[in-house]
Coordinates of C-alpha atoms and ligand atoms in Angstrom, one line a residue:
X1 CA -28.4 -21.0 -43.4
X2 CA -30.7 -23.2 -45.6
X3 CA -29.6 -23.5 -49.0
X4 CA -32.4 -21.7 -51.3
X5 CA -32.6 -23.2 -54.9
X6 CA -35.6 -21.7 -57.2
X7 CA -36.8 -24.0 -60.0
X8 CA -39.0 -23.4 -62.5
X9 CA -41.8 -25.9 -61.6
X10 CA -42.8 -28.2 -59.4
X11 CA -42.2 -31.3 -61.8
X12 CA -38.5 -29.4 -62.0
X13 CA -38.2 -29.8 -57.9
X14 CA -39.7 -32.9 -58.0
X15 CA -36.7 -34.3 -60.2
X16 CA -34.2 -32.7 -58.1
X17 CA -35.3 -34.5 -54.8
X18 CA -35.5 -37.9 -56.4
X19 CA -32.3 -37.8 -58.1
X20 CA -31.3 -37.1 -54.5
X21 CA -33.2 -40.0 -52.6
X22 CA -32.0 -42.3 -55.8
X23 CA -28.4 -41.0 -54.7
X24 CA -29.2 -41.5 -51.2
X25 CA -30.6 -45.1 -51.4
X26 CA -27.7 -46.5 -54.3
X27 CA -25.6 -45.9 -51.2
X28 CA -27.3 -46.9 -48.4
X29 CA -30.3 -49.7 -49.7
X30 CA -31.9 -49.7 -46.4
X31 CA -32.0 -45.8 -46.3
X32 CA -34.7 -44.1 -43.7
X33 CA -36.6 -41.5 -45.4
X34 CA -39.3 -39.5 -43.8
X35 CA -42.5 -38.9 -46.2
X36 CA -44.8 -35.6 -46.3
X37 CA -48.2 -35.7 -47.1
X38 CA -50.0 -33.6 -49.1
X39 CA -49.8 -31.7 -52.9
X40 CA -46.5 -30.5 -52.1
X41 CA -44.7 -33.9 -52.1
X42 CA -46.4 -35.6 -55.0
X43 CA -43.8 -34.1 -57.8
X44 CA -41.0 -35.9 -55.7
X45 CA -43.3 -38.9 -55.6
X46 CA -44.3 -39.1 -59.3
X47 CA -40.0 -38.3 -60.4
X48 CA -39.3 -41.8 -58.3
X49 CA -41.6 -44.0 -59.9
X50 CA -39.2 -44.4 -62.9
X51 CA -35.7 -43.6 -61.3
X52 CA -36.4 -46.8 -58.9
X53 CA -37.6 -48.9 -61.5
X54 CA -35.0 -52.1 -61.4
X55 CA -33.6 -50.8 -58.2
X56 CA -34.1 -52.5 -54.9
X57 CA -36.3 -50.9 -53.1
X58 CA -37.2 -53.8 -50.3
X59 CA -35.1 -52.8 -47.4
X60 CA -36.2 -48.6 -47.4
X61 CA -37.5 -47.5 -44.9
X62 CA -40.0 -44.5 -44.4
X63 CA -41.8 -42.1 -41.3
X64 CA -44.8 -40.3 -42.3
X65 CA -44.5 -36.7 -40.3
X66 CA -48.1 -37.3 -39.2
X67 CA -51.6 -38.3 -38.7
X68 CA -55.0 -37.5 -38.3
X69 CA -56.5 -38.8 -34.4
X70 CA -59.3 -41.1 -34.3
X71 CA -59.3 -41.6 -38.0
X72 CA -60.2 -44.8 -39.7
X73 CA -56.8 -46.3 -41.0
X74 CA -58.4 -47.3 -43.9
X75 CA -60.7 -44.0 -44.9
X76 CA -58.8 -42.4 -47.7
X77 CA -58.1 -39.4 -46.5
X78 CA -56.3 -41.5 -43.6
X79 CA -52.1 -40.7 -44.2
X80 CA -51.7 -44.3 -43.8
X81 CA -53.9 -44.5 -47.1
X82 CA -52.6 -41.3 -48.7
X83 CA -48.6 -42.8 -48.0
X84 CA -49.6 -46.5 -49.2
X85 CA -51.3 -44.7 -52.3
X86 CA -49.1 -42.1 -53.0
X87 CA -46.0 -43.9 -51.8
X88 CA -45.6 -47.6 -51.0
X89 CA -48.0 -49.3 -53.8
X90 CA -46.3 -47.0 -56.9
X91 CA -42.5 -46.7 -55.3
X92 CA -43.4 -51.0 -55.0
X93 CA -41.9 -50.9 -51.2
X94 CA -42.1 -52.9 -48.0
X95 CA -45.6 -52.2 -46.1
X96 CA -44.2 -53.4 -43.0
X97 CA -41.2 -50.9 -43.1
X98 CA -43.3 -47.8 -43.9
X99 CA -44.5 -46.3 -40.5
X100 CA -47.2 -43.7 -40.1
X101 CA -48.1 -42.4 -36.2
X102 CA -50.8 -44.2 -35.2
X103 CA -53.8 -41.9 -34.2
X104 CA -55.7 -44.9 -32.6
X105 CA -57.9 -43.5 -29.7
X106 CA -57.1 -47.0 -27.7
X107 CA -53.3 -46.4 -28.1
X108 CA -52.9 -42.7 -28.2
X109 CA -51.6 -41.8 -24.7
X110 CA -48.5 -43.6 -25.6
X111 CA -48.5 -43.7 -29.3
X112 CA -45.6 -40.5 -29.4
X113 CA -43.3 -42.2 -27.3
X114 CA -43.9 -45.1 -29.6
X115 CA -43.4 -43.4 -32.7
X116 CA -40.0 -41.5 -31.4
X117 CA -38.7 -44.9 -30.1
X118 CA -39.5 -46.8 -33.6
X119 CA -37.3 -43.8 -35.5
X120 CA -34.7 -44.6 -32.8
X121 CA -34.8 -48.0 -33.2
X122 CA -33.9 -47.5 -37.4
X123 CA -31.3 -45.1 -36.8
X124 CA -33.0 -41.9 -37.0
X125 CA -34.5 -40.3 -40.4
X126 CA -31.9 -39.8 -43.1
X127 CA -33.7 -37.3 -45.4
X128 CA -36.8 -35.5 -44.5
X129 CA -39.2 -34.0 -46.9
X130 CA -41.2 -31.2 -45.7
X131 CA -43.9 -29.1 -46.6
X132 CA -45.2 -25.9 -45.5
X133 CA -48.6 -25.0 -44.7
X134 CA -50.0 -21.5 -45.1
X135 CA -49.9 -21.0 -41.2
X136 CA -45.9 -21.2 -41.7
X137 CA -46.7 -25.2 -39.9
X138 CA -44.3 -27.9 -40.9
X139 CA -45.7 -31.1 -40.1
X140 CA -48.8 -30.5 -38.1
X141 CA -46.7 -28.5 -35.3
X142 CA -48.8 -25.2 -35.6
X143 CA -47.8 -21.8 -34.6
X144 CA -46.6 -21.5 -31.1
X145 CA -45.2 -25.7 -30.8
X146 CA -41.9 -25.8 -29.0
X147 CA -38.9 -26.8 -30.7
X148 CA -37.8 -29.0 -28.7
X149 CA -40.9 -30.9 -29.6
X150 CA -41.2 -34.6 -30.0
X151 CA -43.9 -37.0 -31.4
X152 CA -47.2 -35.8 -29.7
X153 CA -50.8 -35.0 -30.2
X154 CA -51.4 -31.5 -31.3
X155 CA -54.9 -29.3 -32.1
X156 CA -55.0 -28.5 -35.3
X157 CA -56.2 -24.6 -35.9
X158 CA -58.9 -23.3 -38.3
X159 CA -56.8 -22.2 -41.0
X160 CA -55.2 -26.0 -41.4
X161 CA -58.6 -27.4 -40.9
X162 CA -59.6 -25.0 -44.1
X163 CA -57.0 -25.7 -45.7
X164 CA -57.3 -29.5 -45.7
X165 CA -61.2 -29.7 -46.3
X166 CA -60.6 -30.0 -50.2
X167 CA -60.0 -33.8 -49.1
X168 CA -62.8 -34.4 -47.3
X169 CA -66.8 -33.3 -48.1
X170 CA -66.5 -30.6 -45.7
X171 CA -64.4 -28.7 -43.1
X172 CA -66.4 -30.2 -40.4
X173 CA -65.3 -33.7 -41.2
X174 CA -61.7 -32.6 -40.8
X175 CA -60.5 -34.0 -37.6
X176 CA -59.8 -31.6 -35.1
X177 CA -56.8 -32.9 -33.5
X178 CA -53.4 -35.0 -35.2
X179 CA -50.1 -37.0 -34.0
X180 CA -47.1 -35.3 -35.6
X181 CA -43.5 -35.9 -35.5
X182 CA -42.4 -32.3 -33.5
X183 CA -40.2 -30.1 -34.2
X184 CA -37.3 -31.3 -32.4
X185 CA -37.8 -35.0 -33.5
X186 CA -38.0 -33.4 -37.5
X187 CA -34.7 -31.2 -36.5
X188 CA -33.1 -34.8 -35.6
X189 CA -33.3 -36.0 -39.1
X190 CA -30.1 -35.4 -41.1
X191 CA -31.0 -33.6 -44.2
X192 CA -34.0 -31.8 -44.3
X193 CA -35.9 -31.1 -48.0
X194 CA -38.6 -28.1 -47.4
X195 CA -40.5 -27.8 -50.8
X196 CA -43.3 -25.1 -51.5
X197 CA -44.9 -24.1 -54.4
X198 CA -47.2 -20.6 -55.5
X199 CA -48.1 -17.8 -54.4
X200 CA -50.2 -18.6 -51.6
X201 CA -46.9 -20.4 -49.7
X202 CA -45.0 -17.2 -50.7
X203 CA -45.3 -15.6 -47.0
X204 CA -44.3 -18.8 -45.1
X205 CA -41.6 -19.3 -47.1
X206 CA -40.1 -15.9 -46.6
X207 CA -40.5 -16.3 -43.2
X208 CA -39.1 -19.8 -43.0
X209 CA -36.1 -19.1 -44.5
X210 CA -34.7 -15.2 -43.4
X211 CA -37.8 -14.4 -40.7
X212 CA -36.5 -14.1 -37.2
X213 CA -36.1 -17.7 -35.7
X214 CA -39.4 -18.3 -33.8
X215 CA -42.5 -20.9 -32.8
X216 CA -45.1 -18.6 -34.2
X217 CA -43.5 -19.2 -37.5
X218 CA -42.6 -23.4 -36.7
X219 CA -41.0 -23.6 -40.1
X220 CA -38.3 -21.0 -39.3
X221 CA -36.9 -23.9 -37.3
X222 CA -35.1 -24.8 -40.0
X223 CA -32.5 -22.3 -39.8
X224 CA -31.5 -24.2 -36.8
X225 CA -30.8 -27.4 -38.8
X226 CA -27.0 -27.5 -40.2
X227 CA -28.1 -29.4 -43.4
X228 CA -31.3 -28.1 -45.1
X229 CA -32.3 -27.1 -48.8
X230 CA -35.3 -25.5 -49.9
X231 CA -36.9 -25.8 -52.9
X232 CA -39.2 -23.2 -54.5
X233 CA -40.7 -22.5 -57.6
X234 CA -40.7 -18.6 -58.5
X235 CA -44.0 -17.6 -57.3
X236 CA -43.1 -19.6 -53.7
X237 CA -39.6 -17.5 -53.6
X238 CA -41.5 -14.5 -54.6
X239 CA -40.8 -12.6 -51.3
X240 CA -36.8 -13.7 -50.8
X241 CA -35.1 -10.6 -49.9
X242 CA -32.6 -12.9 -51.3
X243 CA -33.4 -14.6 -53.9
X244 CA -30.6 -13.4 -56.5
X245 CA -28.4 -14.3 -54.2
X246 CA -29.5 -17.9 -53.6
X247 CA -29.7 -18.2 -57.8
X248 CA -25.9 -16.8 -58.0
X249 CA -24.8 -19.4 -55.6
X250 CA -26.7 -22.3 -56.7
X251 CA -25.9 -21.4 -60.6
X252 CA -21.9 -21.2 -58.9
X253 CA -21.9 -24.3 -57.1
X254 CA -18.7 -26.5 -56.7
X255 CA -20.0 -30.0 -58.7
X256 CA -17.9 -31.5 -55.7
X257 CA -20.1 -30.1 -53.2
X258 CA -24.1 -32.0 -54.1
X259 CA -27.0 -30.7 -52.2
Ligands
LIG301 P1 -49.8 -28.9 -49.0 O1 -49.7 -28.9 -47.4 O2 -48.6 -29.7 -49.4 O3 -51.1 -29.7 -49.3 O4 -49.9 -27.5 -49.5 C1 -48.5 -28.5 -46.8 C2 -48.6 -28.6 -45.3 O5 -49.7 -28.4 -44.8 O6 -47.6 -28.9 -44.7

């Protein structure tokens, strides 16, 4: 199962993950790392800026999970912005080795195949940080996406669409349909980092991690992964049938063992 560790805050999981991807990239400089998008990510984000200050960062490598189709790369609310914003520009690494699907109309037939074929071509994805979205989605693979899924274009439903239109001036200018890494090629990365914070990702959570293993949940995927750890704050954990169980064994934990 997924190892379950509750911190107190965000900024609290967002320390643990980078003192994990410093870890990660002291021992292997060109390290692959796959990069979520939205809030849930930007903790990690803000803990690296000073734990890779004086390292060398020039040979990392990153995969977004997704992107929006038929978006202008350069609107804001494109992930190749948000990644280069949020990512690249403070982190200080190499443009050229940070990949985001591309969701060019022109291209797009072929553009999943392209993406799987790129992650191939560095190895595969080390460490994978994930988010959850309310539908229980991780990535953009929606309820019902197979997981045996690859890179692909997928529909994204109403609830997402909500979800996301704090980022743009409406829901209608959310785009309707997205490229993401699938659930297979996100099972394929070694070690797999599913954050969530509050109440309102409480329910996915919960069903993520001890739910019966299905595709109208896509996040319970992750109990097929043999290397995964969760990280919650208390009001995301608050519906763990578990949770004092996952507190005793994180609190008990070999110093040998890491995450
Ligand atoms: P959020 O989105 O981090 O903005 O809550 C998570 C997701 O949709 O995967």
């Amino acid at each position: 199962m997924a190892e379950v560790v509750i911190v107190p805050s965000a900024a609290d999981a967002g320390a643990l993950v980078a003192d994990e991807i410093v870890r990660l990239i002291a021992a292997r400089p060109d390290a692959v790392l796959g990069l979520a998008t939205g809030s849930t990510p930007l903790p990690v984000y803000g803990a690296l800026r000073p734990r890779l200050e004086g390292v060398d960062v020039s040979r990392v490598r990153g995969f977004a999970l997704d992107e929006y189709v038929g978006i202008d790369p350069r609107h804001p609310e494109s992930y190749r912005s948000v990644i280069t914003k949020e990512v690249v520009e403070p982190l200080g690494l190499d443009p050229d080795r940070i990949h985001t699907p591309n969701g060019d109309l022109a291209t797009i037939a072929h553009a999943g195949d392209d993406y799987e074929r790129a992650i191939a071509d560095a190895g595969g994805i080390d460490l994978q940080i994930l988010g959850i979205g309310t539908s229980g989605h991780i990535g953009f693979n929606e309820p019902g996406s197979s997981f045996a899924s690859r890179t692909r274009v997928k529909t994204l439903i109403e609830q997402t669409r909500r979800d996301n239109a704090r980022f743009f001036d409406s829901v209608d200018d959310v785009p309707m349909h997205c490229i993401t890494q699938g659930l297979g090629t996100i099972l394929s990365a070694r070690h797999l980092f599913l954050l969530a914070f509050g109440e309102g990702k409480a329910a996915a959570v919960a069903g993520a991690v001890e739910g019966p293993v299905t595709s109208s949940l896509p996040g319970s995927a992750i109990q097929l992964h043999p290397h995964v750890t969760v990280v919650v704050d208390e009001a995301a954990a608050s519906r763990l049938e578990h949770a004092d169980y996952y507190r005793y064994a994180f609190a008990n934990k070999p110093a040998w063992q890491g995450l």
